[in-house]
């Protein structure tokens, strides 16, 4: 992927050339995107013209030399300081930085290193590049989603009355690792019965009972890329109100997926689902946005909600996850990870969305 990382750095250099002589990248996920190095302490200096320089400490030096041999490497604990000094030494006068990823204290310390440097916010330039994925990135997302699908299929037969939320979450997470996930993409949600009315419920000791709906929100991490899927199941024969809410959420989700085409306004995709939910009298019971971008971070641009701006583009992976939550009774959420394509969305999560009775 060295050529791919080099192209990404070139695209970033072109984007900052009009505003700065170089940009200092300190957000770890953005360093990884531009170099391939996953590290808790690394920074990258990308000049508008010339070669980039990577800095990390001795713990990651060997990995950096192997993963990105094309980059000059500075091995120093204080990575941002090392690259700020290098920028000043090489004639940089306008240095862009990731203001959204740097503390005020760190900015003040760097600005005091050399009075010749003028610091200017870079904006979310790297995140803008990351929004549209290349096919290698989509392949990793596809792998992560396939692992998630297989893990759920393996765990589903064990779910029933008497199993606790926590037991199910642990079993699902263990199965994803067994199937080749690097880790879980985020803390697994298992919400049963009245807990299903809490969108981000933390699984606990409640045992599933007949008459419950149970919502499971989970995903695998593969090669740094995150899967995200939610399914809701019935424990025993569902009541009429449960089927009605489930059918409503499914119709809303399918409408949003159909609307997720290149050029679509993110607010319009949200509205495709939200308007159906509102018309059914449950507008107040759908309190969150429709979905979000997914990639090296579980939540990244674009965000899709009624108050969000922007358009979808080809090769942008997003989630579609409408939900209806009824306090004291339970809830339903259905979520898929999909890739926006000109010919229609590519669904990466493939587990059935029929209401399964467990």
Coordinates of C-alpha atoms in Angstrom, one line a residue:
X1 CA 0.0 0.0 0.0
X2 CA 3.0 2.3 0.0
X3 CA 2.0 3.8 -3.4
X4 CA -1.5 4.3 -2.1
X5 CA -0.2 6.2 1.0
X6 CA 2.1 8.3 -1.2
X7 CA -0.9 9.3 -3.4
X8 CA -2.9 10.2 -0.3
X9 CA 0.0 12.4 0.9
X10 CA 0.2 14.0 -2.5
X11 CA -3.5 14.8 -2.5
X12 CA -3.2 16.3 1.0
X13 CA -0.2 18.4 -0.1
X14 CA -2.2 19.8 -3.0
X15 CA -5.1 20.7 -0.7
X16 CA -3.0 22.8 1.7
X17 CA -0.6 24.4 -0.9
X18 CA -2.7 27.6 -1.2
X19 CA -2.9 28.2 2.6
X20 CA 0.3 26.8 4.1
X21 CA 3.9 25.6 3.4
X22 CA 3.3 22.3 5.2
X23 CA 0.8 20.6 7.5
X24 CA 1.5 18.8 10.8
X25 CA -0.7 15.7 11.2
X26 CA -1.1 14.5 14.8
X27 CA -4.4 12.7 14.9
X28 CA -3.4 9.0 15.1
X29 CA -6.0 7.7 12.7
X30 CA -5.0 10.3 10.1
X31 CA -1.3 9.4 10.5
X32 CA -2.3 5.8 9.8
X33 CA -4.3 6.8 6.7
X34 CA -1.4 8.7 5.3
X35 CA 1.4 6.2 6.2
X36 CA 0.0 2.9 7.2
X37 CA 1.5 3.1 10.7
X38 CA -0.9 2.4 13.5
X39 CA 0.7 4.0 16.6
X40 CA -0.3 5.8 19.8
X41 CA 2.5 8.2 19.4
X42 CA 3.3 9.4 15.9
X43 CA 3.1 12.6 13.8
X44 CA 3.6 13.4 10.2
X45 CA 4.9 16.5 8.4
X46 CA 3.6 16.9 4.9
X47 CA 5.1 19.8 3.0
X48 CA 3.2 21.4 0.1
X49 CA 6.3 20.6 -2.0
X50 CA 8.8 17.9 -1.1
X51 CA 9.0 14.7 0.9
X52 CA 7.0 13.9 4.0
X53 CA 8.7 13.1 7.3
X54 CA 7.4 10.7 9.9
X55 CA 8.2 10.9 13.7
X56 CA 7.5 8.2 16.3
X57 CA 9.2 6.8 19.4
X58 CA 11.4 3.8 19.8
X59 CA 8.5 1.5 20.6
X60 CA 7.2 1.9 17.0
X61 CA 10.5 2.6 15.1
X62 CA 10.9 -1.0 13.8
X63 CA 7.3 -1.2 12.7
X64 CA 7.6 2.2 11.0
X65 CA 10.7 1.2 9.1
X66 CA 8.9 -1.9 7.9
X67 CA 5.5 -0.4 7.1
X68 CA 6.6 2.8 5.5
X69 CA 10.2 2.4 4.3
X70 CA 9.8 5.3 1.8
X71 CA 9.5 7.9 4.5
X72 CA 12.3 9.6 6.4
X73 CA 11.9 8.6 10.0
X74 CA 12.7 10.6 13.1
X75 CA 12.8 8.6 16.3
X76 CA 11.9 10.8 19.2
X77 CA 9.4 10.7 22.0
X78 CA 8.2 14.2 21.5
X79 CA 7.0 13.7 17.9
X80 CA 5.2 17.0 17.3
X81 CA 8.0 19.0 18.7
X82 CA 10.5 17.2 16.5
X83 CA 8.5 17.8 13.3
X84 CA 7.8 21.4 14.2
X85 CA 11.6 22.0 14.6
X86 CA 12.2 20.2 11.3
X87 CA 9.6 22.5 9.6
X88 CA 11.3 25.6 10.8
X89 CA 14.7 24.3 9.8
X90 CA 13.6 23.6 6.3
X91 CA 12.1 27.0 5.6
X92 CA 8.4 26.4 6.5
X93 CA 6.8 29.6 7.7
X94 CA 3.1 28.8 7.5
X95 CA 2.4 25.6 9.3
X96 CA -1.1 24.1 9.2
X97 CA -2.1 21.9 12.1
X98 CA -5.1 19.8 13.1
X99 CA -6.8 22.2 15.5
X100 CA -9.6 19.7 16.1
X101 CA -7.1 17.1 17.3
X102 CA -4.7 19.2 19.3
X103 CA -5.1 20.6 22.8
X104 CA -4.7 24.3 23.4
X105 CA -1.8 23.5 25.7
X106 CA 0.0 21.6 23.0
X107 CA -0.6 24.3 20.4
X108 CA 0.9 26.9 22.7
X109 CA 4.0 24.8 23.4
X110 CA 4.6 24.2 19.7
X111 CA 4.0 27.8 18.7
X112 CA 6.6 28.9 21.3
X113 CA 9.3 26.7 19.8
X114 CA 10.2 29.0 16.9
X115 CA 8.9 32.5 16.4
X116 CA 9.4 32.2 12.6
X117 CA 6.5 29.8 12.4
X118 CA 2.9 31.0 11.9
X119 CA 0.4 28.3 12.8
X120 CA -2.9 28.1 10.9
X121 CA -5.8 25.6 11.3
X122 CA -5.8 23.0 8.6
X123 CA -9.5 22.1 9.0
X124 CA -10.6 18.5 8.4
X125 CA -8.5 18.1 5.2
X126 CA -7.5 14.5 5.9
X127 CA -11.0 13.5 7.0
X128 CA -12.3 14.9 3.7
X129 CA -9.9 12.7 1.8
X130 CA -10.9 9.7 4.0
X131 CA -14.6 10.1 3.2
X132 CA -14.3 8.4 -0.2
X133 CA -12.8 5.0 0.1
X134 CA -10.6 3.2 -2.4
X135 CA -11.4 -0.4 -3.3
X136 CA -8.7 -1.8 -1.0
X137 CA -10.4 0.0 1.9
X138 CA -13.8 -1.3 0.9
X139 CA -12.4 -4.8 0.7
X140 CA -11.4 -4.6 4.3
X141 CA -14.8 -3.3 5.3
X142 CA -16.4 -6.1 3.4
X143 CA -14.2 -8.6 5.3
X144 CA -15.1 -7.0 8.6
X145 CA -18.8 -7.2 7.8
X146 CA -18.6 -10.8 6.6
X147 CA -17.0 -11.8 9.9
X148 CA -19.8 -10.0 11.7
X149 CA -22.4 -11.8 9.7
X150 CA -20.9 -15.2 10.3
X151 CA -20.4 -14.6 14.0
X152 CA -24.1 -13.6 14.5
X153 CA -25.2 -16.7 12.5
X154 CA -23.1 -18.9 14.8
X155 CA -24.4 -17.3 18.0
X156 CA -28.0 -16.9 17.1
X157 CA -28.9 -20.6 17.9
X158 CA -27.7 -20.0 21.5
X159 CA -29.9 -17.0 22.2
X160 CA -33.1 -17.6 24.1
X161 CA -34.9 -17.2 27.4
X162 CA -32.5 -17.3 30.3
X163 CA -29.4 -16.1 28.5
X164 CA -28.3 -12.7 29.9
X165 CA -27.4 -9.7 27.8
X166 CA -23.8 -9.9 28.9
X167 CA -23.5 -13.5 28.1
X168 CA -24.7 -12.9 24.5
X169 CA -22.4 -9.9 24.1
X170 CA -19.3 -11.9 25.2
X171 CA -20.2 -14.9 23.1
X172 CA -20.6 -12.7 20.0
X173 CA -17.3 -10.8 20.6
X174 CA -15.4 -14.1 21.2
X175 CA -16.8 -15.6 18.0
X176 CA -15.7 -12.5 15.9
X177 CA -12.2 -12.9 17.2
X178 CA -12.2 -16.6 16.5
X179 CA -13.3 -15.9 12.9
X180 CA -10.4 -13.5 12.3
X181 CA -11.4 -10.1 13.6
X182 CA -8.4 -8.0 14.9
X183 CA -10.7 -6.8 17.6
X184 CA -14.3 -5.7 18.2
X185 CA -15.2 -2.5 16.3
X186 CA -16.9 -1.0 19.4
X187 CA -18.5 -2.1 22.7
X188 CA -21.3 -4.6 21.8
X189 CA -24.9 -3.5 22.6
X190 CA -27.4 -6.2 23.7
X191 CA -30.6 -4.6 24.9
X192 CA -33.5 -6.8 25.8
X193 CA -37.1 -6.1 26.8
X194 CA -37.5 -2.5 28.3
X195 CA -33.7 -2.0 27.9
X196 CA -34.3 -1.9 24.1
X197 CA -35.8 1.6 24.6
X198 CA -32.2 2.8 25.4
X199 CA -30.3 3.2 22.1
X200 CA -26.9 2.7 23.7
X201 CA -27.7 0.4 26.5
X202 CA -24.8 -1.4 28.1
X203 CA -25.4 -5.2 28.3
X204 CA -25.9 -6.4 31.9
X205 CA -27.2 -9.2 33.9
X206 CA -30.9 -9.1 32.7
X207 CA -32.0 -12.5 31.4
X208 CA -34.0 -12.7 28.2
X209 CA -37.7 -13.5 28.7
X210 CA -40.4 -14.7 26.3
X211 CA -42.2 -11.6 24.9
X212 CA -39.0 -9.6 24.7
X213 CA -37.5 -7.9 21.7
X214 CA -33.7 -7.9 21.8
X215 CA -31.6 -5.5 19.9
X216 CA -27.9 -6.4 19.1
X217 CA -25.6 -3.7 17.7
X218 CA -22.1 -4.9 17.1
X219 CA -19.2 -5.2 14.5
X220 CA -15.8 -6.6 13.8
X221 CA -12.6 -4.7 13.2
X222 CA -10.4 -5.9 10.3
X223 CA -7.3 -4.2 9.1
X224 CA -8.3 -1.1 10.9
X225 CA -11.7 -0.9 9.3
X226 CA -15.0 -1.1 11.3
X227 CA -18.1 -3.1 10.6
X228 CA -21.4 -1.9 12.1
X229 CA -24.7 -3.9 12.1
X230 CA -27.8 -4.0 14.2
X231 CA -30.5 -6.6 14.2
X232 CA -33.6 -6.9 16.5
X233 CA -35.1 -10.3 17.3
X234 CA -38.2 -11.6 19.1
X235 CA -38.0 -14.0 22.0
X236 CA -41.1 -16.0 21.5
X237 CA -44.0 -15.1 19.4
X238 CA -44.1 -11.2 19.1
X239 CA -47.1 -9.2 20.0
X240 CA -48.9 -7.2 17.4
X241 CA -47.4 -3.9 18.5
X242 CA -43.9 -5.4 18.2
X243 CA -44.5 -6.6 14.7
X244 CA -46.0 -3.2 13.8
X245 CA -43.0 -1.3 15.1
X246 CA -40.6 -3.7 13.5
X247 CA -42.3 -3.4 10.1
X248 CA -42.2 0.4 10.4
X249 CA -38.5 0.5 11.1
X250 CA -37.7 -1.9 8.3
X251 CA -39.7 0.1 5.8
X252 CA -37.9 3.3 7.0
X253 CA -34.5 1.6 6.7
X254 CA -35.3 0.3 3.2
X255 CA -36.4 3.7 2.1
X256 CA -33.2 5.3 3.4
X257 CA -31.0 2.7 1.6
X258 CA -32.8 3.3 -1.7
X259 CA -32.2 7.0 -1.3
X260 CA -28.5 6.6 -0.6
X261 CA -27.2 7.4 -4.1
X262 CA -24.3 9.6 -5.3
X263 CA -25.4 13.3 -5.1
X264 CA -28.1 12.7 -2.5
X265 CA -28.2 15.3 0.3
X266 CA -27.5 13.6 3.6
X267 CA -30.5 15.3 5.1
X268 CA -32.7 13.9 2.4
X269 CA -31.6 10.4 3.0
X270 CA -32.4 10.9 6.7
X271 CA -35.8 12.3 5.7
X272 CA -36.6 9.2 3.6
X273 CA -36.7 7.2 6.8
X274 CA -37.7 9.9 9.3
X275 CA -40.8 11.0 7.4
X276 CA -42.2 7.4 7.4
X277 CA -41.6 7.2 11.1
X278 CA -43.2 10.6 11.8
X279 CA -46.2 9.7 9.6
X280 CA -46.8 6.6 11.8
X281 CA -46.9 8.8 14.9
X282 CA -43.4 7.8 16.2
X283 CA -41.4 10.9 15.3
X284 CA -40.4 11.6 18.9
X285 CA -39.4 8.0 19.3
X286 CA -36.7 8.2 16.7
X287 CA -34.3 10.6 18.5
X288 CA -31.0 10.0 16.7
X289 CA -29.6 10.6 13.2
X290 CA -30.1 8.0 10.4
X291 CA -26.5 7.0 10.2
X292 CA -22.8 7.9 9.8
X293 CA -19.8 7.2 7.7
X294 CA -17.6 4.3 8.7
X295 CA -14.0 3.3 8.0
X296 CA -10.9 3.7 10.1
X297 CA -13.2 5.2 12.7
X298 CA -16.5 3.7 13.7
X299 CA -18.1 7.2 13.4
X300 CA -16.7 9.4 10.7
X301 CA -17.9 11.8 8.0
X302 CA -20.5 12.0 6.6
X303 CA -23.1 12.2 9.4
X304 CA -26.7 11.8 8.2
X305 CA -29.4 13.6 10.2
X306 CA -32.2 16.0 9.6
X307 CA -29.8 18.9 10.6
X308 CA -26.8 17.7 8.6
X309 CA -25.5 19.2 5.3
X310 CA -23.5 17.7 2.5
X311 CA -23.9 15.1 -0.2
X312 CA -23.1 11.5 -0.6
X313 CA -20.6 10.4 -3.2
X314 CA -19.6 7.2 -5.0
X315 CA -17.6 4.8 -2.8
X316 CA -18.6 6.4 0.5
X317 CA -19.5 3.7 3.1
X318 CA -22.3 4.7 5.5
X319 CA -24.7 3.1 7.9
X320 CA -28.5 3.3 7.8
X321 CA -29.9 2.7 11.3
X322 CA -33.4 4.1 12.0
X323 CA -34.9 3.1 15.3
X324 CA -38.1 3.4 17.4
X325 CA -37.8 3.4 21.1
X326 CA -40.8 3.1 23.5
X327 CA -40.0 3.8 27.1
X328 CA -40.8 0.9 29.4
X329 CA -41.7 -1.4 26.5
X330 CA -38.7 -1.9 24.3
X331 CA -37.4 -0.8 20.9
X332 CA -36.4 -1.8 17.4
X333 CA -33.3 -0.7 15.5
X334 CA -32.1 -2.2 12.1
X335 CA -28.7 -1.2 10.8
X336 CA -26.6 -2.1 7.8
X337 CA -23.2 -0.9 6.5
X338 CA -23.5 -0.1 2.8
X339 CA -21.3 1.5 0.1
X340 CA -22.8 4.3 -2.1
X341 CA -22.5 3.2 -5.7
X342 CA -23.9 4.7 -9.0
X343 CA -25.9 1.6 -9.7
X344 CA -27.4 1.4 -6.2
X345 CA -26.0 0.8 -2.7
X346 CA -23.8 -2.2 -2.1
X347 CA -24.9 -3.8 1.2
X348 CA -21.9 -5.1 3.1
X349 CA -23.9 -6.6 6.0
X350 CA -26.1 -9.5 4.7
X351 CA -27.8 -11.0 7.7
X352 CA -31.6 -11.3 7.0
X353 CA -33.8 -8.5 8.2
X354 CA -36.9 -10.7 8.5
X355 CA -38.1 -10.7 12.1
X356 CA -36.7 -13.9 13.5
X357 CA -38.4 -15.5 16.5
X358 CA -35.8 -17.1 18.8

